[in-house]
PDB file of C-alpha atoms in Angstrom:
ATOM      1  CA  MET A  10     -26.820  23.281  21.268  1.00  0.00           C
ATOM      2  CA  PHE A  11     -24.708  23.508  18.133  1.00  0.00           C
ATOM      3  CA  ASP A  12     -22.083  21.253  16.570  1.00  0.00           C
ATOM      4  CA  PHE A  13     -18.906  22.127  14.766  1.00  0.00           C
ATOM      5  CA  SER A  14     -16.995  19.840  12.389  1.00  0.00           C
ATOM      6  CA  VAL A  15     -13.814  19.985  10.406  1.00  0.00           C
ATOM      7  CA  PHE A  16     -13.407  17.787   7.378  1.00  0.00           C
ATOM      8  CA  GLY A  17     -10.917  16.616   4.847  1.00  0.00           C
ATOM      9  CA  GLY A  18     -11.851  15.001   1.607  1.00  0.00           C
ATOM     10  CA  ILE A  19     -11.945  15.305  -2.138  1.00  0.00           C
ATOM     11  CA  GLN A  20     -13.815  17.523  -4.571  1.00  0.00           C
ATOM     12  CA  ALA A  21     -14.500  16.073  -8.032  1.00  0.00           C
ATOM     13  CA  VAL A  22     -15.310  18.466 -10.883  1.00  0.00           C
ATOM     14  CA  VAL A  23     -17.002  16.779 -13.857  1.00  0.00           C
ATOM     15  CA  ASN A  24     -15.656  17.696 -17.280  1.00  0.00           C
ATOM     16  CA  SER A  25     -17.630  16.518 -20.309  1.00  0.00           C
ATOM     17  CA  ASP A  26     -15.749  18.581 -22.912  1.00  0.00           C
ATOM     18  CA  GLY A  27     -13.383  15.747 -23.753  1.00  0.00           C
ATOM     19  CA  LEU A  28     -11.731  17.403 -26.765  1.00  0.00           C
ATOM     20  CA  SER A  29      -9.723  20.480 -25.874  1.00  0.00           C
ATOM     21  CA  SER A  30      -9.159  19.820 -22.174  1.00  0.00           C
ATOM     22  CA  ASP A  31      -8.136  17.229 -19.621  1.00  0.00           C
ATOM     23  CA  SER A  32     -10.348  14.740 -17.803  1.00  0.00           C
ATOM     24  CA  SER A  33     -12.404  15.583 -14.738  1.00  0.00           C
ATOM     25  CA  GLN A  34     -10.375  16.824 -11.791  1.00  0.00           C
ATOM     26  CA  ILE A  35     -10.286  15.271  -8.330  1.00  0.00           C
ATOM     27  CA  VAL A  36      -8.554  17.495  -5.788  1.00  0.00           C
ATOM     28  CA  PRO A  37      -8.108  17.602  -1.975  1.00  0.00           C
ATOM     29  CA  SER A  38     -10.538  19.861  -0.148  1.00  0.00           C
ATOM     30  CA  PRO A  39     -10.424  20.716   3.579  1.00  0.00           C
ATOM     31  CA  GLY A  40     -13.258  22.574   5.257  1.00  0.00           C
ATOM     32  CA  ALA A  41     -15.581  23.123   8.204  1.00  0.00           C
ATOM     33  CA  VAL A  42     -19.304  22.766   9.008  1.00  0.00           C
ATOM     34  CA  PHE A  43     -21.299  24.615  11.675  1.00  0.00           C
ATOM     35  CA  ARG A  44     -24.634  22.989  12.608  1.00  0.00           C
ATOM     36  CA  LEU A  45     -27.296  25.150  14.214  1.00  0.00           C
ATOM     37  CA  PRO A  46     -30.670  23.546  15.133  1.00  0.00           C
ATOM     38  CA  PHE A  47     -33.665  25.806  14.562  1.00  0.00           C
ATOM     39  CA  LEU A  48     -36.711  23.484  14.628  1.00  0.00           C
ATOM     40  CA  ASP A  49     -37.364  19.924  15.751  1.00  0.00           C
ATOM     41  CA  ASN A  50     -35.155  17.741  13.546  1.00  0.00           C
ATOM     42  CA  LEU A  51     -34.077  20.636  11.269  1.00  0.00           C
ATOM     43  CA  GLU A  52     -30.663  22.255  11.245  1.00  0.00           C
ATOM     44  CA  PHE A  53     -28.986  25.025   9.298  1.00  0.00           C
ATOM     45  CA  SER A  54     -25.576  23.596   8.397  1.00  0.00           C
ATOM     46  CA  PRO A  55     -23.407  26.187   6.631  1.00  0.00           C
ATOM     47  CA  ALA A  56     -20.082  24.852   5.402  1.00  0.00           C
ATOM     48  CA  VAL A  57     -16.983  26.307   3.817  1.00  0.00           C
ATOM     49  CA  ASN A  58     -14.209  24.511   2.008  1.00  0.00           C
ATOM     50  CA  ILE A  59     -11.342  25.389  -0.288  1.00  0.00           C
ATOM     51  CA  TYR A  60      -9.716  23.659  -3.218  1.00  0.00           C
ATOM     52  CA  PHE A  61      -7.332  24.424  -6.068  1.00  0.00           C
ATOM     53  CA  THR A  62      -7.476  23.424  -9.738  1.00  0.00           C
ATOM     54  CA  ARG A  63      -5.325  23.888 -12.818  1.00  0.00           C
ATOM     55  CA  ASN A  64      -7.219  25.110 -15.846  1.00  0.00           C
ATOM     56  CA  LEU A  65      -6.983  26.410 -19.359  1.00  0.00           C
ATOM     57  CA  TYR A  66      -9.080  28.996 -21.155  1.00  0.00           C
ATOM     58  CA  VAL A  67     -10.234  27.795 -24.571  1.00  0.00           C
ATOM     59  CA  ASN A  68     -13.272  28.462 -26.782  1.00  0.00           C
ATOM     60  CA  GLY A  69     -14.556  31.050 -24.289  1.00  0.00           C
ATOM     61  CA  MET A  70     -14.648  28.540 -21.406  1.00  0.00           C
ATOM     62  CA  VAL A  71     -12.489  27.624 -18.417  1.00  0.00           C
ATOM     63  CA  LEU A  72     -11.783  23.893 -18.553  1.00  0.00           C
ATOM     64  CA  PRO A  73      -9.623  21.440 -16.575  1.00  0.00           C
ATOM     65  CA  ALA A  74      -6.024  21.164 -17.722  1.00  0.00           C
ATOM     66  CA  SER A  75      -3.241  18.673 -17.265  1.00  0.00           C
ATOM     67  CA  LEU A  76      -0.080  19.941 -15.642  1.00  0.00           C
ATOM     68  CA  GLU A  77       1.614  20.255 -19.051  1.00  0.00           C
ATOM     69  CA  ASN A  78      -1.195  22.348 -20.607  1.00  0.00           C
ATOM     70  CA  ARG A  79      -2.178  24.573 -17.693  1.00  0.00           C
ATOM     71  CA  MET A  80      -2.660  28.297 -18.115  1.00  0.00           C
ATOM     72  CA  LEU A  81      -4.488  29.137 -14.892  1.00  0.00           C
ATOM     73  CA  PHE A  82      -4.328  28.271 -11.225  1.00  0.00           C
ATOM     74  CA  THR A  83      -7.827  28.616  -9.755  1.00  0.00           C
ATOM     75  CA  THR A  84      -8.620  28.944  -6.061  1.00  0.00           C
ATOM     76  CA  THR A  85     -12.204  28.068  -5.142  1.00  0.00           C
ATOM     77  CA  VAL A  86     -13.745  28.937  -1.793  1.00  0.00           C
ATOM     78  CA  LEU A  87     -17.064  27.106  -1.605  1.00  0.00           C
ATOM     79  CA  PHE A  88     -19.780  28.440   0.715  1.00  0.00           C
ATOM     80  CA  ASP A  89     -22.611  25.929   1.145  1.00  0.00           C
ATOM     81  CA  PHE A  90     -25.854  26.974   2.909  1.00  0.00           C
ATOM     82  CA  PRO A  91     -28.026  23.861   3.364  1.00  0.00           C
ATOM     83  CA  VAL A  92     -30.900  23.028   5.660  1.00  0.00           C
ATOM     84  CA  SER A  93     -30.798  19.423   6.866  1.00  0.00           C
ATOM     85  CA  TYR A  94     -33.306  17.031   8.357  1.00  0.00           C
ATOM     86  CA  VAL A  95     -31.702  15.172  11.280  1.00  0.00           C
ATOM     87  CA  PHE A  96     -32.539  11.683  12.440  1.00  0.00           C
ATOM     88  CA  LYS A  97     -30.748  10.790  15.694  1.00  0.00           C
ATOM     89  CA  THR A  98     -30.113   7.343  17.122  1.00  0.00           C
ATOM     90  CA  SER A  99     -27.842   6.144  19.906  1.00  0.00           C
ATOM     91  CA  PHE A 100     -25.391   4.882  17.253  1.00  0.00           C
ATOM     92  CA  ALA A 101     -25.285   7.889  14.884  1.00  0.00           C
ATOM     93  CA  ASP A 102     -26.880  11.141  13.734  1.00  0.00           C
ATOM     94  CA  TYR A 103     -28.075  11.097  10.114  1.00  0.00           C
ATOM     95  CA  TYR A 104     -28.419  14.299   8.093  1.00  0.00           C
ATOM     96  CA  ILE A 105     -30.049  14.775   4.696  1.00  0.00           C
ATOM     97  CA  GLY A 106     -30.671  18.135   3.108  1.00  0.00           C
ATOM     98  CA  GLY A 107     -30.081  20.660   0.427  1.00  0.00           C
ATOM     99  CA  GLY A 108     -29.467  24.312  -0.136  1.00  0.00           C
ATOM    100  CA  LEU A 109     -27.742  26.927  -2.228  1.00  0.00           C
ATOM    101  CA  SER A 110     -23.994  27.208  -2.677  1.00  0.00           C
ATOM    102  CA  VAL A 111     -21.753  30.070  -3.730  1.00  0.00           C
ATOM    103  CA  PHE A 112     -18.525  29.240  -5.566  1.00  0.00           C
ATOM    104  CA  ALA A 113     -16.048  32.094  -5.106  1.00  0.00           C
ATOM    105  CA  ARG A 114     -13.482  31.319  -7.808  1.00  0.00           C
ATOM    106  CA  PHE A 115     -10.363  33.341  -8.521  1.00  0.00           C
ATOM    107  CA  ALA A 116      -8.046  32.545 -11.414  1.00  0.00           C
ATOM    108  CA  LEU A 117      -4.360  33.444 -11.384  1.00  0.00           C
ATOM    109  CA  GLY A 118      -1.908  33.102 -14.240  1.00  0.00           C
ATOM    110  CA  GLU A 119       0.500  30.187 -14.099  1.00  0.00           C
ATOM    111  CA  SER A 120       4.210  30.803 -14.438  1.00  0.00           C
ATOM    112  CA  VAL A 121       4.050  29.130 -17.855  1.00  0.00           C
ATOM    113  CA  LEU A 122       1.668  31.820 -19.145  1.00  0.00           C
ATOM    114  CA  GLU A 123       3.307  34.142 -21.651  1.00  0.00           C
ATOM    115  CA  GLU A 124       3.062  37.898 -21.037  1.00  0.00           C
ATOM    116  CA  ASN A 125       0.895  38.467 -24.112  1.00  0.00           C
ATOM    117  CA  GLU A 126      -1.640  35.954 -22.710  1.00  0.00           C
ATOM    118  CA  GLU A 127      -2.193  37.705 -19.355  1.00  0.00           C
ATOM    119  CA  SER A 128      -5.626  38.831 -20.592  1.00  0.00           C
ATOM    120  CA  LEU A 129      -6.696  35.175 -20.255  1.00  0.00           C
ATOM    121  CA  VAL A 130      -6.727  35.608 -16.466  1.00  0.00           C
ATOM    122  CA  LYS A 131      -9.210  38.479 -16.789  1.00  0.00           C
ATOM    123  CA  LYS A 132     -11.355  36.475 -19.225  1.00  0.00           C
ATOM    124  CA  ALA A 133     -11.317  33.455 -16.912  1.00  0.00           C
ATOM    125  CA  ASN A 134     -12.440  35.522 -13.919  1.00  0.00           C
ATOM    126  CA  GLU A 135     -15.195  37.119 -16.013  1.00  0.00           C
ATOM    127  CA  PHE A 136     -16.261  33.600 -17.018  1.00  0.00           C
ATOM    128  CA  TYR A 137     -16.465  32.466 -13.376  1.00  0.00           C
ATOM    129  CA  TRP A 138     -18.488  35.494 -12.249  1.00  0.00           C
ATOM    130  CA  SER A 139     -20.930  35.783 -15.169  1.00  0.00           C
ATOM    131  CA  ARG A 140     -24.299  34.263 -16.010  1.00  0.00           C
ATOM    132  CA  GLY A 141     -24.858  32.708 -12.577  1.00  0.00           C
ATOM    133  CA  ARG A 142     -21.914  30.302 -12.743  1.00  0.00           C
ATOM    134  CA  PHE A 143     -21.117  31.066  -9.103  1.00  0.00           C
ATOM    135  CA  PHE A 144     -24.457  29.700  -7.760  1.00  0.00           C
ATOM    136  CA  MET A 145     -25.270  26.002  -7.552  1.00  0.00           C
ATOM    137  CA  PRO A 146     -27.950  24.178  -5.587  1.00  0.00           C
ATOM    138  CA  SER A 147     -26.623  21.346  -3.444  1.00  0.00           C
ATOM    139  CA  LEU A 148     -27.751  18.078  -1.903  1.00  0.00           C
ATOM    140  CA  ARG A 149     -26.014  16.551   1.086  1.00  0.00           C
ATOM    141  CA  GLY A 150     -25.994  13.465   3.244  1.00  0.00           C
ATOM    142  CA  GLU A 151     -23.988  13.003   6.407  1.00  0.00           C
ATOM    143  CA  VAL A 152     -23.538  10.424   9.137  1.00  0.00           C
ATOM    144  CA  VAL A 153     -21.912  11.398  12.451  1.00  0.00           C
ATOM    145  CA  PHE A 154     -21.135   8.396  14.643  1.00  0.00           C
ATOM    146  CA  ASN A 155     -21.688   8.631  18.394  1.00  0.00           C
ATOM    147  CA  THR A 156     -18.784   6.323  19.208  1.00  0.00           C
ATOM    148  CA  LEU A 157     -16.762   8.790  21.265  1.00  0.00           C
ATOM    149  CA  GLU A 158     -18.132  11.299  23.720  1.00  0.00           C
ATOM    150  CA  ASN A 159     -16.168  14.415  22.735  1.00  0.00           C
ATOM    151  CA  LEU A 160     -14.906  13.725  19.208  1.00  0.00           C
ATOM    152  CA  ARG A 161     -17.336  12.100  16.818  1.00  0.00           C
ATOM    153  CA  PRO A 162     -16.159  10.815  13.408  1.00  0.00           C
ATOM    154  CA  GLY A 163     -18.378  11.022  10.371  1.00  0.00           C
ATOM    155  CA  ILE A 164     -18.790  10.941   6.607  1.00  0.00           C
ATOM    156  CA  LEU A 165     -20.104  13.855   4.521  1.00  0.00           C
ATOM    157  CA  LEU A 166     -21.263  13.486   0.891  1.00  0.00           C
ATOM    158  CA  ARG A 167     -22.385  16.446  -1.230  1.00  0.00           C
ATOM    159  CA  CYS A 168     -23.429  17.053  -4.827  1.00  0.00           C
ATOM    160  CA  PHE A 169     -23.586  20.447  -6.574  1.00  0.00           C
ATOM    161  CA  PHE A 170     -25.768  20.952  -9.656  1.00  0.00           C
ATOM    162  CA  PRO A 171     -24.806  23.474 -12.380  1.00  0.00           C
ATOM    163  CA  LEU A 172     -28.305  24.822 -13.090  1.00  0.00           C
ATOM    164  CA  TYR A 173     -26.721  27.608 -15.142  1.00  0.00           C
ATOM    165  CA  ASN A 174     -26.181  25.000 -17.874  1.00  0.00           C
ATOM    166  CA  LEU A 175     -29.928  25.262 -18.534  1.00  0.00           C
ATOM    167  CA  TRP A 176     -29.595  28.825 -19.873  1.00  0.00           C
ATOM    168  CA  ILE A 177     -25.974  28.877 -21.018  1.00  0.00           C
ATOM    169  CA  LYS A 178     -25.863  27.121 -24.362  1.00  0.00           C
ATOM    170  CA  THR A 179     -22.372  25.587 -24.527  1.00  0.00           C
ATOM    171  CA  GLY A 180     -23.332  22.455 -26.435  1.00  0.00           C
ATOM    172  CA  LEU A 181     -22.103  20.360 -23.495  1.00  0.00           C
ATOM    173  CA  PRO A 182     -24.298  18.036 -21.403  1.00  0.00           C
ATOM    174  CA  PHE A 183     -26.056  19.333 -18.294  1.00  0.00           C
ATOM    175  CA  VAL A 184     -23.629  17.411 -16.047  1.00  0.00           C
ATOM    176  CA  HIS A 185     -20.675  19.485 -17.288  1.00  0.00           C
ATOM    177  CA  SER A 186     -19.200  21.242 -14.223  1.00  0.00           C
ATOM    178  CA  MET A 187     -21.277  19.211 -11.760  1.00  0.00           C
ATOM    179  CA  GLU A 188     -19.285  18.727  -8.561  1.00  0.00           C
ATOM    180  CA  PHE A 189     -19.156  15.950  -5.989  1.00  0.00           C
ATOM    181  CA  SER A 190     -17.581  16.053  -2.562  1.00  0.00           C
ATOM    182  CA  ALA A 191     -16.739  13.201  -0.188  1.00  0.00           C
ATOM    183  CA  ALA A 192     -15.129  13.866   3.174  1.00  0.00           C
ATOM    184  CA  VAL A 193     -14.299  12.408   6.560  1.00  0.00           C
ATOM    185  CA  THR A 194     -15.442  14.648   9.419  1.00  0.00           C
ATOM    186  CA  ILE A 195     -14.580  15.117  13.068  1.00  0.00           C
ATOM    187  CA  SER A 196     -17.339  16.765  15.142  1.00  0.00           C
ATOM    188  CA  TRP A 197     -17.379  18.141  18.660  1.00  0.00           C
TER     189      TRP A 197
END
């Protein structure tokens, strides 16, 4: 028996640059989770969600931007492939797990971008798809309450670790570009 959930929540992208860019971004992020049991108390729980950010390209990096300083509009489709341990009670199902995530990011030029700066879009997309920046391991925790028979509400928390910061020497702390997700779910 499998479960399916839809969720709505927020995605927070940590920015530790602090000089040439805006603060960390917190954006809405809808998505879905499909839970497929494969062993006693283990489930494969792939998820997909989408979110949009405004960015700038400076010093060879894509960084968060305020509305006034934006150059790029980035669409991120996040594919998360975790395995979760499940502990079930009559009150709720508890999930804890981890996996590997793929961040499919696509930058587009903002209307404020001058024609001679269109090459920034190409540089930003090269940045997103180079040096392993599109892979991040993830940890997740979820509670799905058994309060209703057909629709079960829940809470999903996830954290994504930018391991690529270990080999990309930007001079920024490891937590730069770490992402957190918090969402309310409805399962059936």
